[in-house]
Coordinates of C-alpha atoms in Angstrom, one line a residue:
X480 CA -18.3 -11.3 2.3
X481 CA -22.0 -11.1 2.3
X482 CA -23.7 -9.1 -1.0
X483 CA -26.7 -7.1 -1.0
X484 CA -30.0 -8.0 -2.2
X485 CA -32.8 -5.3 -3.8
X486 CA -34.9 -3.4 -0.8
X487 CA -37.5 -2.2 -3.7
X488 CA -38.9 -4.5 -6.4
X489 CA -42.0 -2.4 -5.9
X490 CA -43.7 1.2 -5.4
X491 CA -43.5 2.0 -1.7
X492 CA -46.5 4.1 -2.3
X493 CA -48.6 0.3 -2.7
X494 CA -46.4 -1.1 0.1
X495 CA -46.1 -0.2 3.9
X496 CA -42.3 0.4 3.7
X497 CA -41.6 2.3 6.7
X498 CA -43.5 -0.6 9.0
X499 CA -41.1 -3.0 7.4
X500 CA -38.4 -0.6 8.7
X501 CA -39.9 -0.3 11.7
X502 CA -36.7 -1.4 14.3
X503 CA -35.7 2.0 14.0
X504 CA -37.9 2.9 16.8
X505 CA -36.4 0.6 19.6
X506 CA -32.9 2.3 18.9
X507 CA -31.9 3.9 22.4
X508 CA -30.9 7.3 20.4
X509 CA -29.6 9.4 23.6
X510 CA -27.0 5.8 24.2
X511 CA -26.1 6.3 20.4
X512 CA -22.4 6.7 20.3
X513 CA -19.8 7.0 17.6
X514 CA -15.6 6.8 17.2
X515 CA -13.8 9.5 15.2
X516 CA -16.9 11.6 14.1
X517 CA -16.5 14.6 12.8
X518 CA -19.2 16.4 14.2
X519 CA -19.7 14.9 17.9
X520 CA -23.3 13.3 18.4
X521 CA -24.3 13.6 14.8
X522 CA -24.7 9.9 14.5
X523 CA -27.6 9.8 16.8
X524 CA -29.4 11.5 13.3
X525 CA -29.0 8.6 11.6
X526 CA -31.5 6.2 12.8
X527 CA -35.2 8.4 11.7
X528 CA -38.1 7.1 10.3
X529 CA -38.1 5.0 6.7
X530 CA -40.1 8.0 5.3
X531 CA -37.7 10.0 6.6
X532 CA -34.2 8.4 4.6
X533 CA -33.1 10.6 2.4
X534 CA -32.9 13.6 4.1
X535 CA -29.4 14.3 3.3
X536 CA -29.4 17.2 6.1
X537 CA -28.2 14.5 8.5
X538 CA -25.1 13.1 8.2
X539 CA -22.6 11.5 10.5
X540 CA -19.1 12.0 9.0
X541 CA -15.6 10.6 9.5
X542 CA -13.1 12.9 10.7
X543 CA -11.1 14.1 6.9
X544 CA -8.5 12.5 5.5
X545 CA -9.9 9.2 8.2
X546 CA -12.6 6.9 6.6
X547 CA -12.7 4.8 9.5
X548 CA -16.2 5.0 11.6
X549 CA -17.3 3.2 14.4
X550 CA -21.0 3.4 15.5
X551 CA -22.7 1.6 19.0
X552 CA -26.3 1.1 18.7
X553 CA -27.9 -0.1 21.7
X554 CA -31.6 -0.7 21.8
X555 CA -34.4 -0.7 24.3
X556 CA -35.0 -3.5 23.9
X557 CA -34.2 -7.3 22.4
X558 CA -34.6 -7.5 18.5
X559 CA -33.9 -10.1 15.8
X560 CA -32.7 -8.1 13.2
X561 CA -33.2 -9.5 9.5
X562 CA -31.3 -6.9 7.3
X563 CA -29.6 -3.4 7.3
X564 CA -29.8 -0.6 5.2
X565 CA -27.0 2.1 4.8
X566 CA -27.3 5.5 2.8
X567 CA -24.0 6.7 2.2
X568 CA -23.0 10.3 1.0
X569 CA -21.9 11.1 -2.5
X570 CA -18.7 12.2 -4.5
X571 CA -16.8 8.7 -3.2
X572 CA -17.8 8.9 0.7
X573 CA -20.2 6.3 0.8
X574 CA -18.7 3.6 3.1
X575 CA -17.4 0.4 1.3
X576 CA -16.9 -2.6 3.7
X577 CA -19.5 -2.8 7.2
X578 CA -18.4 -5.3 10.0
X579 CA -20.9 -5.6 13.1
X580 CA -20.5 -7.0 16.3
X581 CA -23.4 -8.0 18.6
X582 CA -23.7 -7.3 22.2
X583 CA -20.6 -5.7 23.2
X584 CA -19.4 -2.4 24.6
X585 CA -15.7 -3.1 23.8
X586 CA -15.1 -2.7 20.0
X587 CA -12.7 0.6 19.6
X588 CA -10.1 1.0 16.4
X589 CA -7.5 -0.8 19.1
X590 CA -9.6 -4.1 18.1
X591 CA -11.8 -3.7 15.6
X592 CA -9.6 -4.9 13.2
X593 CA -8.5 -8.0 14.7
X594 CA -11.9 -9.3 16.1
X595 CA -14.3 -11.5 14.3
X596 CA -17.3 -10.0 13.3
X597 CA -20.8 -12.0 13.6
X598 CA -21.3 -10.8 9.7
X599 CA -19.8 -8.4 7.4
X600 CA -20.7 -7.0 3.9
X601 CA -19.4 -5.2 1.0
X602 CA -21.8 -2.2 0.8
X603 CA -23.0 -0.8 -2.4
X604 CA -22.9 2.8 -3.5
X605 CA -26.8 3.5 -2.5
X606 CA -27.4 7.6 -2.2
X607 CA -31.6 6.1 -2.3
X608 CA -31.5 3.6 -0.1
X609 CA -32.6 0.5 -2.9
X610 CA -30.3 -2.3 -1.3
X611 CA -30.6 -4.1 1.9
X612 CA -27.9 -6.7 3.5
X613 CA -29.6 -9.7 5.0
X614 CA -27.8 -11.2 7.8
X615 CA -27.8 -14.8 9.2
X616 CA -30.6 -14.4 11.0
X617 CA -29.7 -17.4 13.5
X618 CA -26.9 -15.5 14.9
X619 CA -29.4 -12.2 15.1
X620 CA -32.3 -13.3 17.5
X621 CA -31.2 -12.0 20.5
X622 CA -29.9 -7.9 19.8
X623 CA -29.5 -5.9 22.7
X624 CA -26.8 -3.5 20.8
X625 CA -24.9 -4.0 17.5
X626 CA -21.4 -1.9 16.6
X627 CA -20.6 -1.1 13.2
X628 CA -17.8 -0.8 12.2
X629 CA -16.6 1.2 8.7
X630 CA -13.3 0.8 7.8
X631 CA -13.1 2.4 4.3
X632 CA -15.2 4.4 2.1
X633 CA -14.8 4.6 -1.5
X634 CA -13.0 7.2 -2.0
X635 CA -11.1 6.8 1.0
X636 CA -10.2 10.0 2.3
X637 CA -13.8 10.3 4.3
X638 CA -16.5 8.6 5.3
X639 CA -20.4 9.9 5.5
X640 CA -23.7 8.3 6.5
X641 CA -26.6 10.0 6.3
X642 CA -29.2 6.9 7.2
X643 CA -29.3 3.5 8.9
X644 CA -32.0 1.2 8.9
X645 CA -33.4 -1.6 10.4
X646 CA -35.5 -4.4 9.3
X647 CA -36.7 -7.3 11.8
X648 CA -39.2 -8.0 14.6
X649 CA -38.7 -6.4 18.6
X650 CA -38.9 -8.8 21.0
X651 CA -41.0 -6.0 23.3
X652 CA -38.4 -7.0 26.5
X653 CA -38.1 -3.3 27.3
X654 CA -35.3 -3.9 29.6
X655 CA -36.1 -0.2 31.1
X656 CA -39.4 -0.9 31.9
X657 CA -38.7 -3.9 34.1
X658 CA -35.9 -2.1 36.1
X659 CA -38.5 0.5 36.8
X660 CA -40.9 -2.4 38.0
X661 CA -38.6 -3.3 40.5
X662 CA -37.7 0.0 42.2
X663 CA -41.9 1.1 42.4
X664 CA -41.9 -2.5 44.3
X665 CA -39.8 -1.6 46.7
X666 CA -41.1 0.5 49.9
X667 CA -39.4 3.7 50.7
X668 CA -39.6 4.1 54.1
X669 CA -40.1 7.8 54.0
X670 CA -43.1 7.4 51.8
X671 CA -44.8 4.6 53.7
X672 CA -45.8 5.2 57.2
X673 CA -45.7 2.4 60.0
X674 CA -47.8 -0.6 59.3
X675 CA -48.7 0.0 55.8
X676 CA -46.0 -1.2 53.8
X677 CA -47.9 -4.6 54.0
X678 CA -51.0 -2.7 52.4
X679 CA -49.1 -1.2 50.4
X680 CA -47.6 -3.9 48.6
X681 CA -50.7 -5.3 48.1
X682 CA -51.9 -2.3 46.6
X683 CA -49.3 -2.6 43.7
X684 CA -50.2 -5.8 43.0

């Protein structure tokens, strides 16, 4: 079990805090996805701005009387992700354990419990986000999605999030962008009349 280590030794008003939490932008919210939420799509709330992390307005809960959560965060692109912040809810619903796997769209409760996760932690009661989790950063440098998976919560009757951040660099790989390359590349034959697809082409280039 990994520990947590102290996200705030100092005034974020003297520190740019919310540019060292910047991976939040590169998470491809509409692809955000959650198991046994309460309230379907609320976990795409999660992932705002640093300034923005204790609005307890947004909050992705577990279904009552089932603490266990599963989110899959894909991103738009490639990031080495160095640590992970989690702002649970209050009265005892702040999740207690996080396992994540990297890069894989098959983790559902049917597994989850049985897999090996790349890293997991034993989170912290943190309603004001002081904590981070570090990860071992060699096994992070190349993060196209990560699940997480919450087993219990404290209480253990229900779990709530109400922010996730990320700390770490974007590779700027925008996997979108270069799939959109490739289609504008190609001629459409409707759009091109005869003998200048050649010019065309060039055109692009």
């Amino acid at each position: 079990m990994e520990g947590a280590s102290c996200a705030h030794d100092h005034d974020c008003g003297d520190h740019d805090c919310g540019s060292m939490w910047r991976l939040n932008q590169f998470v491809d919210t509409p692809k955000v996805r959650a198991l046994n939420e309460e309230v379907q799509g609320s976990c795409k709330e999660l992932f705002r701005g640093w300034e923005e992390r204790l609005d307890r307005s947004k909050c992705c809960s577990s279904e009552e009387d089932d603490p266990e959560l599963i989110i899959h965060v894909p991103f738009t692109c490639d990031v080495k992700l160095k640590s992970i912040c989690v702002i649970g809810g209050l009265d005892d619903t702040s999740p207690k354990l996080l396992k994540v796997f990297l890069n894989r769209e098959d983790v559902d409760f049917t597994n989850a419990s049985d897999l090996p996760p790349v890293q997991e932690w034993e989170l912290l009661e943190d309603p004001n986000g002081v904590f981070e989790y570090n990860t071992k950063f060699r096994k992070f440098q190349a993060v196209s999605s990560i699940t997480m998976y919450f087993p219990e919560s404290y209480g253990g009757n229900q779990t709530k999030i109400h922010f996730i951040g990320f700390k770490g660099e974007a590779t700027q790989n925008q996997r979108d962008k270069i799939v959109n390359a490739v289609y504008e590349v190609k001629p459409i034959p409707e759009d091109h009349k005869a003998g200048n697809d050649e010019m065309a082409m060039k055109s692009i280039f």
